[in-house]
PDB file of C-alpha atoms in Angstrom:
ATOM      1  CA  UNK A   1      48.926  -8.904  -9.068  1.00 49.00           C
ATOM      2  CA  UNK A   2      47.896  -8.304 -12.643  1.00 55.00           C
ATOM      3  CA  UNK A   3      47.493 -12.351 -13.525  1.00 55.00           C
ATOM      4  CA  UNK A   4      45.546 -13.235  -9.930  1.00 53.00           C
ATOM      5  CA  UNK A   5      42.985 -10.418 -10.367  1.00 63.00           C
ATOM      6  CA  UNK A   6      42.584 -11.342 -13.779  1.00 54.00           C
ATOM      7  CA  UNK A   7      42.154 -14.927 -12.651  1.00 61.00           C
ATOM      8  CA  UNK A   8      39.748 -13.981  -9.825  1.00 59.00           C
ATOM      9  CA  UNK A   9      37.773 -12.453 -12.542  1.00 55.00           C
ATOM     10  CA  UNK A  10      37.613 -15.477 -14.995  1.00 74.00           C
ATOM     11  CA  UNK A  11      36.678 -17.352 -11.419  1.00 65.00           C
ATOM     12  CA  UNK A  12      33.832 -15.050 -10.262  1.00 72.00           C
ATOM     13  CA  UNK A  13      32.500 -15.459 -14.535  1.00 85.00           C
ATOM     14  CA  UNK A  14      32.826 -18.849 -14.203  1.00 91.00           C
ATOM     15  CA  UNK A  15      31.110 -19.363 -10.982  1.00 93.00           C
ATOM     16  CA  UNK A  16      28.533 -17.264 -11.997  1.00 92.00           C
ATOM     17  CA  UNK A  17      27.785 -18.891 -16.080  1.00 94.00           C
ATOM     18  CA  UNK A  18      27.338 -22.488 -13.559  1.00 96.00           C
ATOM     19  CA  UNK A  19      25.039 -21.020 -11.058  1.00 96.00           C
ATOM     20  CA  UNK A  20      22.827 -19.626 -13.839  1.00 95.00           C
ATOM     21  CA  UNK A  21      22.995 -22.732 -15.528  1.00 97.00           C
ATOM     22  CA  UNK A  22      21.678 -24.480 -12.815  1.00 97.00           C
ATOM     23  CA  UNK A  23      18.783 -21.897 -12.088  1.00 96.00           C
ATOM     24  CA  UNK A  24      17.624 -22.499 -15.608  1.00 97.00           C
ATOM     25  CA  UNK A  25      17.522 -26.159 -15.096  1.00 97.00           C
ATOM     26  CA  UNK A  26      16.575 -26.511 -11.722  1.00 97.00           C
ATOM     27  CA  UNK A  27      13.252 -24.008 -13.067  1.00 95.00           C
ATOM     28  CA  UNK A  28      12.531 -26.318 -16.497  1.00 96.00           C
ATOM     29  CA  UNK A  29      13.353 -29.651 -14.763  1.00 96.00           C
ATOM     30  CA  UNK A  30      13.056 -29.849 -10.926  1.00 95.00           C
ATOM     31  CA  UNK A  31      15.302 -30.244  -8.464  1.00 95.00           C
ATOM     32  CA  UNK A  32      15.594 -34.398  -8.879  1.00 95.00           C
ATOM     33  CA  UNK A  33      16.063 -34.477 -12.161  1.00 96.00           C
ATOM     34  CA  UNK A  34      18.386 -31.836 -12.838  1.00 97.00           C
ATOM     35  CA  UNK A  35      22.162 -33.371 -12.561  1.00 97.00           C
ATOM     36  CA  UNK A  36      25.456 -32.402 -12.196  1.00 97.00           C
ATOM     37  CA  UNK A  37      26.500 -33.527 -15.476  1.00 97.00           C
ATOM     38  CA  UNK A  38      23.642 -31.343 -16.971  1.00 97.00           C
ATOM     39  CA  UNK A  39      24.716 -27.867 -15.426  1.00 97.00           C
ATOM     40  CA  UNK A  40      27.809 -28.686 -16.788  1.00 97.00           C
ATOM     41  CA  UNK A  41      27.352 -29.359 -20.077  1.00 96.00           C
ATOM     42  CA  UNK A  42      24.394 -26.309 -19.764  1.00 96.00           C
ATOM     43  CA  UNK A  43      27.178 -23.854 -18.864  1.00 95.00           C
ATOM     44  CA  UNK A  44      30.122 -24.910 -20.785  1.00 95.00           C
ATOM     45  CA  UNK A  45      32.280 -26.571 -18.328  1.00 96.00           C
ATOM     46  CA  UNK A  46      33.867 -29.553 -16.884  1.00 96.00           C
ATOM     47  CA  UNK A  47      32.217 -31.684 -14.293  1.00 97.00           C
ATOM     48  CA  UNK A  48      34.987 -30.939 -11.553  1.00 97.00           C
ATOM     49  CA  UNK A  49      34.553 -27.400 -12.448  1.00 96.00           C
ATOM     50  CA  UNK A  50      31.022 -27.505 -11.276  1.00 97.00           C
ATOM     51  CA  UNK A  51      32.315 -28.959  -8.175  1.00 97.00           C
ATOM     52  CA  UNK A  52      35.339 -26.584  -7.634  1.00 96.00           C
ATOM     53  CA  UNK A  53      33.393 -23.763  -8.236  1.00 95.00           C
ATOM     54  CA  UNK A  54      30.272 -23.962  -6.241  1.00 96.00           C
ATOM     55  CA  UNK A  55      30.127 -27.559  -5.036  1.00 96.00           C
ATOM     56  CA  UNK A  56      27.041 -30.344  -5.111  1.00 96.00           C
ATOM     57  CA  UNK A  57      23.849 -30.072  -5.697  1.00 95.00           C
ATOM     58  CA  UNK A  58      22.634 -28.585  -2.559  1.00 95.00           C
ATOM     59  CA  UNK A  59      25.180 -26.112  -2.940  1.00 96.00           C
ATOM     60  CA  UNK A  60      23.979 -25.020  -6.725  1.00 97.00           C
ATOM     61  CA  UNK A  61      20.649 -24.525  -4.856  1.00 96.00           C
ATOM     62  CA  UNK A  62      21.834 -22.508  -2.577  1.00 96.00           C
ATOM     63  CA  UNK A  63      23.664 -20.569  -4.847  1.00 96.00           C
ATOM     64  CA  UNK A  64      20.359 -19.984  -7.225  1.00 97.00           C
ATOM     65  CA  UNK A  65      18.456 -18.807  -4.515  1.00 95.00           C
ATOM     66  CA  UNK A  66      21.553 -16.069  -3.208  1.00 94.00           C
ATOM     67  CA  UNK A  67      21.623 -15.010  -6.539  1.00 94.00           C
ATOM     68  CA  UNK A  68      17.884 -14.390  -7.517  1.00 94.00           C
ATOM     69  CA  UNK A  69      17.655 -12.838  -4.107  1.00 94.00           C
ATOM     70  CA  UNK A  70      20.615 -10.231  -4.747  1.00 91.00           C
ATOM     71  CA  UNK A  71      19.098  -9.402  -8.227  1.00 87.00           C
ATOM     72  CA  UNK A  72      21.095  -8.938 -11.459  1.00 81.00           C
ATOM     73  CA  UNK A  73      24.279  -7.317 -11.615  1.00 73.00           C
ATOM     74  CA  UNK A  74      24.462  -7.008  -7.455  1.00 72.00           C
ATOM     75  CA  UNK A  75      27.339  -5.592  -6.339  1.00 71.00           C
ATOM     76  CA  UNK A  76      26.954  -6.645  -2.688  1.00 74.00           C
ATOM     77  CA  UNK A  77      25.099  -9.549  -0.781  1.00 83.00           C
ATOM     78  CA  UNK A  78      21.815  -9.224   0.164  1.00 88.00           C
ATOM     79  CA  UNK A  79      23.148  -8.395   3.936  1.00 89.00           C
ATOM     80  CA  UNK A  80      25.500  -6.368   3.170  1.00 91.00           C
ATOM     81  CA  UNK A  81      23.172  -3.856   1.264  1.00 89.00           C
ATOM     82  CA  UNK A  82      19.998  -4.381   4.039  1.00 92.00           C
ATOM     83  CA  UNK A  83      22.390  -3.238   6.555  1.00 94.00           C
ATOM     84  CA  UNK A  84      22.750  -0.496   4.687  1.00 94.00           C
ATOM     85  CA  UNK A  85      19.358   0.288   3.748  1.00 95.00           C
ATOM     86  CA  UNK A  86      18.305  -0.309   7.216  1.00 95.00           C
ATOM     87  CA  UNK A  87      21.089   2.637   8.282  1.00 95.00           C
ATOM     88  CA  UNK A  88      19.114   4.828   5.897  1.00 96.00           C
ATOM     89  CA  UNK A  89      15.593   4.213   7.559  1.00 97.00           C
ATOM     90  CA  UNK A  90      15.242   7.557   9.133  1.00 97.00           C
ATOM     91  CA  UNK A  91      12.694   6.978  11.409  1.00 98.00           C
ATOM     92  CA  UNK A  92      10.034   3.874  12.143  1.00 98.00           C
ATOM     93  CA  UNK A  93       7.975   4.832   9.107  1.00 97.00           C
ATOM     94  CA  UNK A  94      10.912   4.597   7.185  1.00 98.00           C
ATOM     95  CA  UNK A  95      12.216   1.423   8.289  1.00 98.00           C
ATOM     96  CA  UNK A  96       8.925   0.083   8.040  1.00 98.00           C
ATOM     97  CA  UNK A  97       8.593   1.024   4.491  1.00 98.00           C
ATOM     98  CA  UNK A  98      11.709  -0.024   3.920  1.00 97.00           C
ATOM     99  CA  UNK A  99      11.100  -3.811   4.889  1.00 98.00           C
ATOM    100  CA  UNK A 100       7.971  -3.799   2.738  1.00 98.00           C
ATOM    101  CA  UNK A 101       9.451  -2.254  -0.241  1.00 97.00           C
ATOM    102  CA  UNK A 102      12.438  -5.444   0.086  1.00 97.00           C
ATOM    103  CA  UNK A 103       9.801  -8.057   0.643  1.00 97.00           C
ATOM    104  CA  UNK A 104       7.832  -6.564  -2.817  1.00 97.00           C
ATOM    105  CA  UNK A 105      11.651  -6.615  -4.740  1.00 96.00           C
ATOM    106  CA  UNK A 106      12.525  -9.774  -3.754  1.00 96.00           C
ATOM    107  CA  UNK A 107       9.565 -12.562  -3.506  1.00 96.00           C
ATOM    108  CA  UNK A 108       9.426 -11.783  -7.216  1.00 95.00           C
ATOM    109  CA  UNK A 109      12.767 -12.468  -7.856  1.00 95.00           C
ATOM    110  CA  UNK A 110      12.878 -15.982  -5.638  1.00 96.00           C
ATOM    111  CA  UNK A 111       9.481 -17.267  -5.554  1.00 94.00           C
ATOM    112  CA  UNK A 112      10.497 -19.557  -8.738  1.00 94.00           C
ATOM    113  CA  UNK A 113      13.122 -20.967  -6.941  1.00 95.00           C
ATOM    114  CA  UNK A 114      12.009 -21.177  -3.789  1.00 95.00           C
ATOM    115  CA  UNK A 115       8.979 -23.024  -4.753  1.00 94.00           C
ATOM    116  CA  UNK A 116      11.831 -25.917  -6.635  1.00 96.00           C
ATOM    117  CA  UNK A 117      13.117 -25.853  -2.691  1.00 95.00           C
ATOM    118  CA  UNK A 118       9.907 -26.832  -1.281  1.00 94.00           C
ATOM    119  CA  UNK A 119       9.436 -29.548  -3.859  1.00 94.00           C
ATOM    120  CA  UNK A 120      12.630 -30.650  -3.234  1.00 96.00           C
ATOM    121  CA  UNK A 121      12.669 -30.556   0.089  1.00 96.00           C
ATOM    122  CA  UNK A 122       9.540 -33.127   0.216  1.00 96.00           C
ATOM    123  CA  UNK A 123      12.173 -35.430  -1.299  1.00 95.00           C
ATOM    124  CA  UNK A 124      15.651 -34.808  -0.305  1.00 95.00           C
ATOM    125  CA  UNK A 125      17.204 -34.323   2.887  1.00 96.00           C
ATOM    126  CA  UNK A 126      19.590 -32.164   1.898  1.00 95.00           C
ATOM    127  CA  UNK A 127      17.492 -29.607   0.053  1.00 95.00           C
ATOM    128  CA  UNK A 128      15.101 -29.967   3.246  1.00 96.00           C
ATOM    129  CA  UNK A 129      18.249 -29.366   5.899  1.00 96.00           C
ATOM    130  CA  UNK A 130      18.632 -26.581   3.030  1.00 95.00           C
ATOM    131  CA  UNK A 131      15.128 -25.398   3.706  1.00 95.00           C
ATOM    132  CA  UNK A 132      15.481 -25.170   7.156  1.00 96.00           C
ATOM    133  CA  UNK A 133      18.935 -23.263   7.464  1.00 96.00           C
ATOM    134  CA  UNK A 134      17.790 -20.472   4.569  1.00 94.00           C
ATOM    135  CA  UNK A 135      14.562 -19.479   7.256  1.00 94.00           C
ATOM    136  CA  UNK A 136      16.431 -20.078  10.404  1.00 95.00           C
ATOM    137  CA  UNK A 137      19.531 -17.609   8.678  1.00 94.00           C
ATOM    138  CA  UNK A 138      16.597 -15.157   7.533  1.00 94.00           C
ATOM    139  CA  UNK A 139      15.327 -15.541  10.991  1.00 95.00           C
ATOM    140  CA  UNK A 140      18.292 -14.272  12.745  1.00 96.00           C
ATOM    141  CA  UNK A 141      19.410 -11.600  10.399  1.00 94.00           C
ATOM    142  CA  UNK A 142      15.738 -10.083  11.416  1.00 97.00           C
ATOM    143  CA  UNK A 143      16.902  -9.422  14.726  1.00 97.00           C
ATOM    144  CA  UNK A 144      19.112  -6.532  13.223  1.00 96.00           C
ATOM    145  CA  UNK A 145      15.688  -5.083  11.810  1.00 97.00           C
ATOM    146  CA  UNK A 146      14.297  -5.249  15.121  1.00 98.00           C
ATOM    147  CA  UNK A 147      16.531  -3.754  17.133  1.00 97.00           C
ATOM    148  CA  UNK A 148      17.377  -0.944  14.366  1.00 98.00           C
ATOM    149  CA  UNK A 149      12.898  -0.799  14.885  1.00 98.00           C
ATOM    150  CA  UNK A 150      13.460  -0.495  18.710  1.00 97.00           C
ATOM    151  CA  UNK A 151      16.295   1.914  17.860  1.00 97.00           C
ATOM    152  CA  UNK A 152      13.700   4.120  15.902  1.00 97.00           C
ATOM    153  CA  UNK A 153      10.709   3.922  18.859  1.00 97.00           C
ATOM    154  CA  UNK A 154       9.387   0.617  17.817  1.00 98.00           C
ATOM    155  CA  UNK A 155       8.946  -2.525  20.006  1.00 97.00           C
ATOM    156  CA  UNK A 156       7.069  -0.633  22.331  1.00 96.00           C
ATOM    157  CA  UNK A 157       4.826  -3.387  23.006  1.00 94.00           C
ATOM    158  CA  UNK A 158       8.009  -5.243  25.282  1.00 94.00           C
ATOM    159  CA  UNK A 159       8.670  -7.147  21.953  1.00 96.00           C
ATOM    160  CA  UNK A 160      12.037  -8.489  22.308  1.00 97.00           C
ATOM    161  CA  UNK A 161      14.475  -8.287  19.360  1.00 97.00           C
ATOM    162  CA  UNK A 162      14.252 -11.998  18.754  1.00 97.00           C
ATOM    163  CA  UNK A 163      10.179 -11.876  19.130  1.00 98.00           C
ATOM    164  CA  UNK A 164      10.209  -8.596  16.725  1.00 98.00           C
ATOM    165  CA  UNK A 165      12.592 -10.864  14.422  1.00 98.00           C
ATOM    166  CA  UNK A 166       9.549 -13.846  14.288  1.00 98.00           C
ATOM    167  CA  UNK A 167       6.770 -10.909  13.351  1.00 98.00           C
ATOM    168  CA  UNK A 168       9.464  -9.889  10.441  1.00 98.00           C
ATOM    169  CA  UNK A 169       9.892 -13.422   9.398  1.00 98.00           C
ATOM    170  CA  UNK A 170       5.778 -14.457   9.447  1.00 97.00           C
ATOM    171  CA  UNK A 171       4.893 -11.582   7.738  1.00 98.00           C
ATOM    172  CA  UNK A 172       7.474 -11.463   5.321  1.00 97.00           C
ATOM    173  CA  UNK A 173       7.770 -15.336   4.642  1.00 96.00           C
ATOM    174  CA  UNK A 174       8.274 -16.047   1.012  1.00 94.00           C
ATOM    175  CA  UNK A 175       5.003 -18.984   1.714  1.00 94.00           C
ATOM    176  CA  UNK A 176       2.927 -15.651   2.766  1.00 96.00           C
ATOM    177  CA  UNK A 177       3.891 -14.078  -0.586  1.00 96.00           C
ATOM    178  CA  UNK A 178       2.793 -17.152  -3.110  1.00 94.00           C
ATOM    179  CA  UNK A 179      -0.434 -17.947  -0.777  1.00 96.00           C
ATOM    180  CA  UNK A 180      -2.016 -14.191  -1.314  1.00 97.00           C
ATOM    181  CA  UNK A 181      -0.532 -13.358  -4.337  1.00 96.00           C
ATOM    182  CA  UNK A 182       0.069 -16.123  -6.706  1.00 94.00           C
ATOM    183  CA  UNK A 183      -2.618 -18.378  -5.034  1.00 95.00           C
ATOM    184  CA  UNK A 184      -5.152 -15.982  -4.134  1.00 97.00           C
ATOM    185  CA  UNK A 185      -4.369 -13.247  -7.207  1.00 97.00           C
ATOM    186  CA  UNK A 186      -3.519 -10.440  -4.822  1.00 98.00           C
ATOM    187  CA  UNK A 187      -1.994  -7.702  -6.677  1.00 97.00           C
ATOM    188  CA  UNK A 188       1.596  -6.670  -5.626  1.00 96.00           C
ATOM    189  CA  UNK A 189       0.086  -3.532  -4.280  1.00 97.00           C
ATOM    190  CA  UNK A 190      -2.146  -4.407  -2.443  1.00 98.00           C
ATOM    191  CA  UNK A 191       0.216  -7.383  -0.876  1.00 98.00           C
ATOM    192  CA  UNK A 192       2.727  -3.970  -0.320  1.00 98.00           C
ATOM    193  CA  UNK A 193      -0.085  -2.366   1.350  1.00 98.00           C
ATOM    194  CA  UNK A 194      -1.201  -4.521   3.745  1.00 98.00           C
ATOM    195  CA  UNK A 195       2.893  -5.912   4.364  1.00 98.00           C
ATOM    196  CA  UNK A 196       3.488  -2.103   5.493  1.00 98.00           C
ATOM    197  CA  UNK A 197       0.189  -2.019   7.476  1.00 98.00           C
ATOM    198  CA  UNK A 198       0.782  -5.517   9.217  1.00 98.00           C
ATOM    199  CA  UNK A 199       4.730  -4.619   9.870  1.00 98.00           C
ATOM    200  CA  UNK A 200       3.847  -1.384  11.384  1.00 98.00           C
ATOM    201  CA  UNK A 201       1.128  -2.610  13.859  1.00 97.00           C
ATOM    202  CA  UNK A 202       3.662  -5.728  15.226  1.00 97.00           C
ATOM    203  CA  UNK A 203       6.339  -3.597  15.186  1.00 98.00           C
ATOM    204  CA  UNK A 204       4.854  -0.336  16.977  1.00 97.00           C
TER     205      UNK A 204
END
């Protein structure tokens, strides 16, 4: 038992030197012109290892992007700990503030690598099919923020779930983040501010 944890350990270090390996290049060199070969030479292992441990390309993208999103030293995925948050919310305010306070943590975090997405996905299909899957999965995992709204007196409107999901989603789209606040110099305050004003009035 002793020897497998230990290996699972060496595994989960391994995994993780790769994936930052590939962040870094993926942010200094694109998307195209970062290879395989690079992130492993850039993180100290073999080729196959890149493979074994995370997988292609795509898959090192993916990875970047689950681990920006989770933050350093995460001891959880990011939907394991929003369920939990979201049990927390006591009431709509709460939730509401909640959602707005994520969007502000995270954006930050991903907007580097989700803009090497979008470039990439102008240019390869399988960062674009990539592209597509990461909203439609953020998509759906809104639902449980909109019923856990409805739950707390939201949704009033006769919002369904999945329609309460698509106001999440809009609102808190990593595009609406860069567009008022690395494109039009919004401060992260005020982008907080009006995210909590905007969630509350769709949601209500």
């Amino acid at each position: 038992m002793e020897k497998t944890t230990r290996r699972t350990i060496q595994a989960a270090g391994t995994r993780d030197a790769i994936v930052a390996a590939a962040g870094r290049l993926f942010a200094a060199d694109g998307y195209v012109r970062t290879t395989i070969d690079g992130i492993a030479a850039e993180s100290g292992v073999a080729v196959q290892t890149v493979y074994n441990s995370v997988g292609n390309k795509a898959a090192l993208l993916s990875a970047v992007l689950d681990s920006a999103a989770a933050g350093p030293g995460a001891q959880a995925g990011v939907l394991d700990f929003m369920r939990e948050r979201t049990r927390q919310a006591a009431d709509f305010g709460a939730l509401v503030n909640m959602l707005a306070d994520w969007f502000v943590e995270v954006h930050p975090r991903t907007a580097g690598i989700n803009a090497v997405i979008a470039r990439a996905a102008a240019v390869d299909d399988a960062a674009a099919q990539l592209e597509k899957d990461r909203g439609q999965q953020r998509l759906k995992r809104y639902e449980e923020a909109a019923a856990a709204a409805r739950a707390r007196g939201g949704l009033r409107s006769g919002m369904s779930d999945a329609e309460g999901a698509a106001a999440i989603w809009s609102l808190g789209h990593p595009q609406a983040y860069r567009s008022l606040v690395q494109d039009a110099g919004w401060t992260v305050p005020a982008y907080r501010e009006w995210l909590a004003k905007a969630l509350a009035a769709a949601l209500a």
